[in-house]
Amino acid sequence: MKMWGGRFDGEPDAGFMQFSSSISFDVRLYPYDIECTRAWAEALAGAGVLSTDESRTVSGALDSVKEEFDSGAFKLSPDDEDIHTAIERRLVELIGSEAGKVRTGRSRNDQVATDTRMFVMDHCARLAAGIRRLQTALVDKAADSLDIVVPGHTHLQQAQPVLLAHVLLAFVQMLERDAALLNGASKAADSLPLGSGALAGTTIDVDREALADRLGFSGVSANSLDAVGDRDFACDMVYALAMVMVHLSRLSEQVILWASAEWGLAELGEAWSTGSSLMPQKKNPDSAELVRGKTGRIVGDLLALLTTLKGLPLSYNRDLQEDKEPLFDAVDTASASIEVMAGTVATLTFDRERAASLAAGGFMTATDLADYLAEKGLQFPEAHGIVGRIVTYCIAQGKGLGDLSADEMLEFSELLGPDALEWTAAEASAGRRACTGGTAPEAVARQIALAREMIAGD
Ligand code: ARG
């Protein structure tokens, strides 16, 4: 069944019809299209275009269509160019040509805009729940590892000791911002286009506010030309998902580094890693690598979407059909990536001995030693200079800061008393950073408590 054959004498080119068809990907909008059609039929009954009986018959038939889709029994016909056509065609088959009345006063333009907004609102909520699961896995791991101190880096160079839990919790904050972005995208979608018709508004006297309420929107669009051509909410969602993926990619990179023999800090659960077909010893962090790898796809989805919208004349243009594949791809890829990362994080194990030896080596507490001297009365620049010379000496001797004896220390300054060595232990260094947001165990414990409240707060 074609929805538009009237003014055409000939048949469309078969190759072009295939090119123009969107059913292969928009079929997944069926639950939204069915609810949107049901609500429209009721609104038409309210406006006297359909009788109450007719609206009930349509609603019953829509239940059957929904069941057919849910069970996989729905048979697509070659002429179903999109989900809207397919559902109307099936309605006509089920209840006769009367079903065509539901098209009155409605266009696929306001219909697809409505369906897509419903999809976005629904999936923003689902993705936010996934983010909560991943945040919980990170917070649980953090709570389990409050006693582990590891090297903290800037420029990927060892900088200062930090709690491993502090590192894990940094990702919880990133994900919290992502949840807020998704919430914003959902709000951007929360305005009902139905009733806008093709572009100029419907002639039927429908109660749009009631329609909005019925379909889960908190308001109606104010301008029909804008409403049928607006896909900003889809951009917002794909941008939010691109940020999710950028954050997951950074988390992945961290996990991959930790799992390397050079770090030797973390081991992935067997369920979330793979072996090599050639090298029998290998255990590869493929889950994290794939998440990192898929990030590019979603950034590409955002670019595709923005480029599609750029330069479009007002209202509906067929280009807008190209919104769905990037949107769906971003939703599917991000959802799967969040679940994979949640599983990967939940089953990570840390090597406490290795962490202790990593944290003890090197010069990560050089700043603490300078602070120590400053506390004993030296100007910080002078203290900085002395510790710099100590570091040069250690490098020449092949030693770390922690390997120095009390006598060696004294060579550099008589202010460096015997307690200087304890002062420069990694745990002591971390322990002094008790400010809010700092890496001291009590500050991190407070961070965990706040993160748990934040996660439970929705
Ligand atoms: N499949 C179309 C889309 O996704 C539905 C709207 C078609 N409207 C039209 N006037 N051809 O955008």
CSV table of N, CA and C in Angstrom, one decimal, residues 221-302:
chain,number,residue,atom,x,y,z
A,221,SER,N,4.2,21.5,21.1
A,221,SER,CA,5.1,22.4,20.4
A,221,SER,C,4.3,23.7,20.0
A,222,ALA,N,5.0,24.8,20.0
A,222,ALA,CA,4.4,26.1,19.8
A,222,ALA,C,4.4,26.5,18.3
A,223,ASN,N,5.2,25.9,17.5
A,223,ASN,CA,5.2,26.3,16.1
A,223,ASN,C,5.3,25.1,15.2
A,224,SER,N,4.3,24.9,14.3
A,224,SER,CA,4.3,23.6,13.6
A,224,SER,C,5.4,23.5,12.6
A,225,LEU,N,5.9,24.6,12.0
A,225,LEU,CA,7.0,24.5,11.0
A,225,LEU,C,8.2,24.0,11.7
A,226,ASP,N,8.5,24.5,12.9
A,226,ASP,CA,9.6,24.1,13.7
A,226,ASP,C,9.5,22.7,14.1
A,227,ALA,N,8.2,22.3,14.6
A,227,ALA,CA,8.0,21.0,15.2
A,227,ALA,C,8.3,19.9,14.3
A,228,VAL,N,7.9,20.0,13.0
A,228,VAL,CA,8.2,18.8,12.1
A,228,VAL,C,9.6,18.8,11.6
A,229,GLY,N,10.3,19.9,11.8
A,229,GLY,CA,11.7,19.9,11.3
A,229,GLY,C,12.8,19.8,12.4
A,230,ASP,N,12.3,19.9,13.6
A,230,ASP,CA,13.3,20.0,14.8
A,230,ASP,C,13.8,18.6,15.1
A,231,ARG,N,15.1,18.4,15.0
A,231,ARG,CA,15.8,17.2,15.5
A,231,ARG,C,16.9,17.6,16.5
A,232,ASP,N,16.8,18.7,17.1
A,232,ASP,CA,17.8,19.2,18.0
A,232,ASP,C,17.9,18.2,19.2
A,233,PHE,N,16.7,17.6,19.6
A,233,PHE,CA,16.7,16.7,20.7
A,233,PHE,C,17.5,15.4,20.4
A,234,ALA,N,17.5,15.0,19.1
A,234,ALA,CA,18.3,13.9,18.7
A,234,ALA,C,19.8,14.2,18.8
A,235,CYS,N,20.1,15.4,18.3
A,235,CYS,CA,21.6,15.8,18.4
A,235,CYS,C,22.0,15.9,19.9
A,236,ASP,N,21.1,16.4,20.8
A,236,ASP,CA,21.4,16.5,22.2
A,236,ASP,C,21.7,15.1,22.7
A,237,MET,N,20.9,14.1,22.3
A,237,MET,CA,21.0,12.8,22.8
A,237,MET,C,22.3,12.1,22.3
A,238,VAL,N,22.6,12.3,21.0
A,238,VAL,CA,23.8,11.7,20.5
A,238,VAL,C,25.1,12.4,21.0
A,239,TYR,N,25.0,13.7,21.3
A,239,TYR,CA,26.1,14.4,21.9
A,239,TYR,C,26.3,13.8,23.3
A,240,ALA,N,25.2,13.6,24.1
A,240,ALA,CA,25.3,13.0,25.4
A,240,ALA,C,26.0,11.7,25.3
A,241,LEU,N,25.6,10.9,24.3
A,241,LEU,CA,26.2,9.5,24.2
A,241,LEU,C,27.6,9.6,23.7
A,242,ALA,N,28.0,10.6,22.9
A,242,ALA,CA,29.4,10.8,22.5
A,242,ALA,C,30.2,11.0,23.8
A,243,MET,N,29.7,11.9,24.7
A,243,MET,CA,30.4,12.2,25.9
A,243,MET,C,30.5,10.9,26.8
A,244,VAL,N,29.4,10.1,26.9
A,244,VAL,CA,29.4,8.9,27.6
A,244,VAL,C,30.6,8.0,27.1
A,245,MET,N,30.7,7.9,25.7
A,245,MET,CA,31.7,7.1,25.1
A,245,MET,C,33.1,7.6,25.3
A,246,VAL,N,33.2,8.9,25.3
A,246,VAL,CA,34.6,9.5,25.5
A,246,VAL,C,35.0,9.1,27.0
A,247,HIS,N,34.0,9.2,27.9
A,247,HIS,CA,34.4,8.9,29.3
A,247,HIS,C,34.7,7.4,29.4
A,248,LEU,N,33.9,6.5,28.8
A,248,LEU,CA,34.1,5.1,28.8
A,248,LEU,C,35.4,4.7,28.2
A,249,SER,N,35.8,5.5,27.2
A,249,SER,CA,37.0,5.2,26.5
A,249,SER,C,38.2,5.5,27.4
A,250,ARG,N,38.1,6.6,28.1
A,250,ARG,CA,39.1,7.0,29.1
A,250,ARG,C,39.2,5.9,30.2
A,251,LEU,N,38.1,5.5,30.7
A,251,LEU,CA,38.1,4.4,31.7
A,251,LEU,C,38.7,3.1,31.1
A,252,SER,N,38.4,2.8,29.8
A,252,SER,CA,38.9,1.6,29.2
A,252,SER,C,40.5,1.7,29.1
A,253,GLU,N,40.9,2.9,28.7
A,253,GLU,CA,42.4,3.1,28.6
A,253,GLU,C,43.1,2.8,30.0
A,254,GLN,N,42.4,3.3,31.0
A,254,GLN,CA,43.0,3.1,32.4
A,254,GLN,C,43.0,1.6,32.7
A,255,VAL,N,42.0,0.9,32.4
A,255,VAL,CA,41.9,-0.5,32.7
A,255,VAL,C,43.0,-1.3,31.9
A,256,ILE,N,43.1,-0.9,30.6
A,256,ILE,CA,44.1,-1.5,29.7
A,256,ILE,C,45.5,-1.3,30.2
A,257,LEU,N,45.8,-0.1,30.7
A,257,LEU,CA,47.1,0.1,31.2
A,257,LEU,C,47.3,-0.7,32.5
A,258,TRP,N,46.4,-0.7,33.4
A,258,TRP,CA,46.5,-1.4,34.7
A,258,TRP,C,46.7,-2.9,34.4
A,259,ALA,N,46.1,-3.4,33.3
A,259,ALA,CA,46.2,-4.9,33.1
A,259,ALA,C,47.5,-5.3,32.4
A,260,SER,N,48.3,-4.3,32.0
A,260,SER,CA,49.6,-4.6,31.3
A,260,SER,C,50.6,-5.1,32.3
A,261,ALA,N,51.5,-5.9,31.8
A,261,ALA,CA,52.5,-6.5,32.7
A,261,ALA,C,53.4,-5.4,33.3
A,262,GLU,N,53.5,-4.2,32.6
A,262,GLU,CA,54.3,-3.1,33.1
A,262,GLU,C,53.7,-2.5,34.4
A,263,TRP,N,52.3,-2.4,34.3
A,263,TRP,CA,51.7,-1.9,35.5
A,263,TRP,C,51.5,-3.1,36.5
A,264,GLY,N,50.9,-4.2,35.9
A,264,GLY,CA,50.6,-5.4,36.7
A,264,GLY,C,49.7,-5.1,37.9
A,265,LEU,N,48.8,-4.1,37.8
A,265,LEU,CA,48.0,-3.8,38.9
A,265,LEU,C,46.7,-4.5,38.9
A,266,ALA,N,46.1,-4.7,37.7
A,266,ALA,CA,44.7,-5.2,37.7
A,266,ALA,C,44.6,-6.5,36.8
A,267,GLU,N,43.7,-7.3,37.2
A,267,GLU,CA,43.5,-8.5,36.3
A,267,GLU,C,42.0,-8.5,35.9
A,268,LEU,N,41.7,-8.6,34.7
A,268,LEU,CA,40.3,-8.7,34.2
A,268,LEU,C,39.7,-10.0,34.6
A,269,GLY,N,38.3,-10.0,34.8
A,269,GLY,CA,37.6,-11.3,35.0
A,269,GLY,C,37.7,-12.1,33.7
A,270,GLU,N,37.7,-13.4,33.8
A,270,GLU,CA,37.8,-14.2,32.6
A,270,GLU,C,36.6,-14.0,31.6
A,271,ALA,N,35.5,-13.7,32.2
A,271,ALA,CA,34.3,-13.5,31.4
A,271,ALA,C,34.4,-12.2,30.5
A,272,TRP,N,35.3,-11.3,30.8
A,272,TRP,CA,35.4,-10.1,30.1
A,272,TRP,C,36.7,-9.9,29.4
A,273,SER,N,37.4,-11.0,29.2
A,273,SER,CA,38.7,-10.9,28.4
A,273,SER,C,38.8,-12.1,27.5
A,274,THR,N,39.8,-12.0,26.6
A,274,THR,CA,39.9,-13.1,25.6
A,274,THR,C,41.4,-13.5,25.5
A,275,GLY,N,41.6,-14.7,24.8
A,275,GLY,CA,42.9,-15.1,24.6
A,275,GLY,C,43.4,-14.9,23.2
A,276,SER,N,44.6,-15.3,22.9
A,276,SER,CA,45.2,-15.2,21.6
A,276,SER,C,45.2,-16.5,20.9
A,277,SER,N,44.9,-16.5,19.6
A,277,SER,CA,45.0,-17.8,18.8
A,277,SER,C,46.4,-18.2,18.6
A,278,LEU,N,47.3,-17.3,18.7
A,278,LEU,CA,48.7,-17.7,18.5
A,278,LEU,C,49.5,-17.8,19.8
A,279,MET,N,49.4,-16.8,20.7
A,279,MET,CA,50.2,-16.7,21.9
A,279,MET,C,49.5,-17.3,23.1
A,280,PRO,N,49.9,-18.5,23.5
A,280,PRO,CA,49.1,-19.2,24.5
A,280,PRO,C,49.1,-18.4,25.9
A,281,GLN,N,50.0,-17.5,26.1
A,281,GLN,CA,50.1,-16.9,27.4
A,281,GLN,C,49.1,-15.7,27.5
A,282,LYS,N,48.6,-15.2,26.4
A,282,LYS,CA,47.9,-14.0,26.4
A,282,LYS,C,46.5,-14.0,27.0
A,283,LYS,N,46.2,-12.9,27.8
A,283,LYS,CA,44.9,-12.6,28.3
A,283,LYS,C,44.7,-11.2,27.9
A,284,ASN,N,43.8,-10.9,27.0
A,284,ASN,CA,43.7,-9.6,26.4
A,284,ASN,C,42.5,-8.8,27.0
A,285,PRO,N,42.6,-7.5,27.2
A,285,PRO,CA,41.5,-6.7,27.8
A,285,PRO,C,40.6,-6.3,26.6
A,286,ASP,N,40.1,-7.2,25.8
A,286,ASP,CA,39.3,-6.8,24.6
A,286,ASP,C,38.0,-6.1,25.0
A,287,SER,N,37.4,-6.3,26.1
A,287,SER,CA,36.2,-5.6,26.4
A,287,SER,C,36.5,-4.1,26.5
A,288,ALA,N,37.5,-3.8,27.2
A,288,ALA,CA,37.9,-2.3,27.3
A,288,ALA,C,38.3,-1.8,25.9
A,289,GLU,N,39.1,-2.6,25.2
A,289,GLU,CA,39.6,-2.1,23.9
A,289,GLU,C,38.4,-1.9,22.9
A,290,LEU,N,37.5,-2.8,22.9
A,290,LEU,CA,36.3,-2.6,22.0
A,290,LEU,C,35.5,-1.3,22.3
A,291,VAL,N,35.3,-1.1,23.6
A,291,VAL,CA,34.6,0.1,24.0
A,291,VAL,C,35.4,1.3,23.6
A,292,ARG,N,36.7,1.3,23.8
A,292,ARG,CA,37.5,2.4,23.4
A,292,ARG,C,37.4,2.6,21.8
A,293,GLY,N,37.4,1.5,21.1
A,293,GLY,CA,37.3,1.5,19.7
A,293,GLY,C,35.9,2.0,19.1
A,294,LYS,N,34.9,1.7,19.9
A,294,LYS,CA,33.5,2.0,19.4
A,294,LYS,C,33.2,3.5,19.6
A,295,THR,N,34.1,4.2,20.4
A,295,THR,CA,33.8,5.6,20.6
A,295,THR,C,33.8,6.4,19.3
A,296,GLY,N,34.7,6.1,18.4
A,296,GLY,CA,34.8,6.8,17.2
A,296,GLY,C,33.5,6.7,16.4
A,297,ARG,N,32.8,5.6,16.4
A,297,ARG,CA,31.5,5.4,15.7
A,297,ARG,C,30.5,6.5,16.2
A,298,ILE,N,30.5,6.7,17.5
A,298,ILE,CA,29.4,7.5,18.0
A,298,ILE,C,29.8,9.0,17.8
A,299,VAL,N,31.0,9.3,17.9
A,299,VAL,CA,31.4,10.7,17.5
A,299,VAL,C,31.0,10.9,16.0
A,300,GLY,N,31.2,9.9,15.2
A,300,GLY,CA,30.8,9.9,13.8
A,300,GLY,C,29.3,10.1,13.6
A,301,ASP,N,28.5,9.4,14.5
A,301,ASP,CA,27.1,9.5,14.4
A,301,ASP,C,26.7,11.0,14.7
A,302,LEU,N,27.3,11.6,15.6
A,302,LEU,CA,27.0,13.0,16.0
A,302,LEU,C,27.3,13.9,14.8
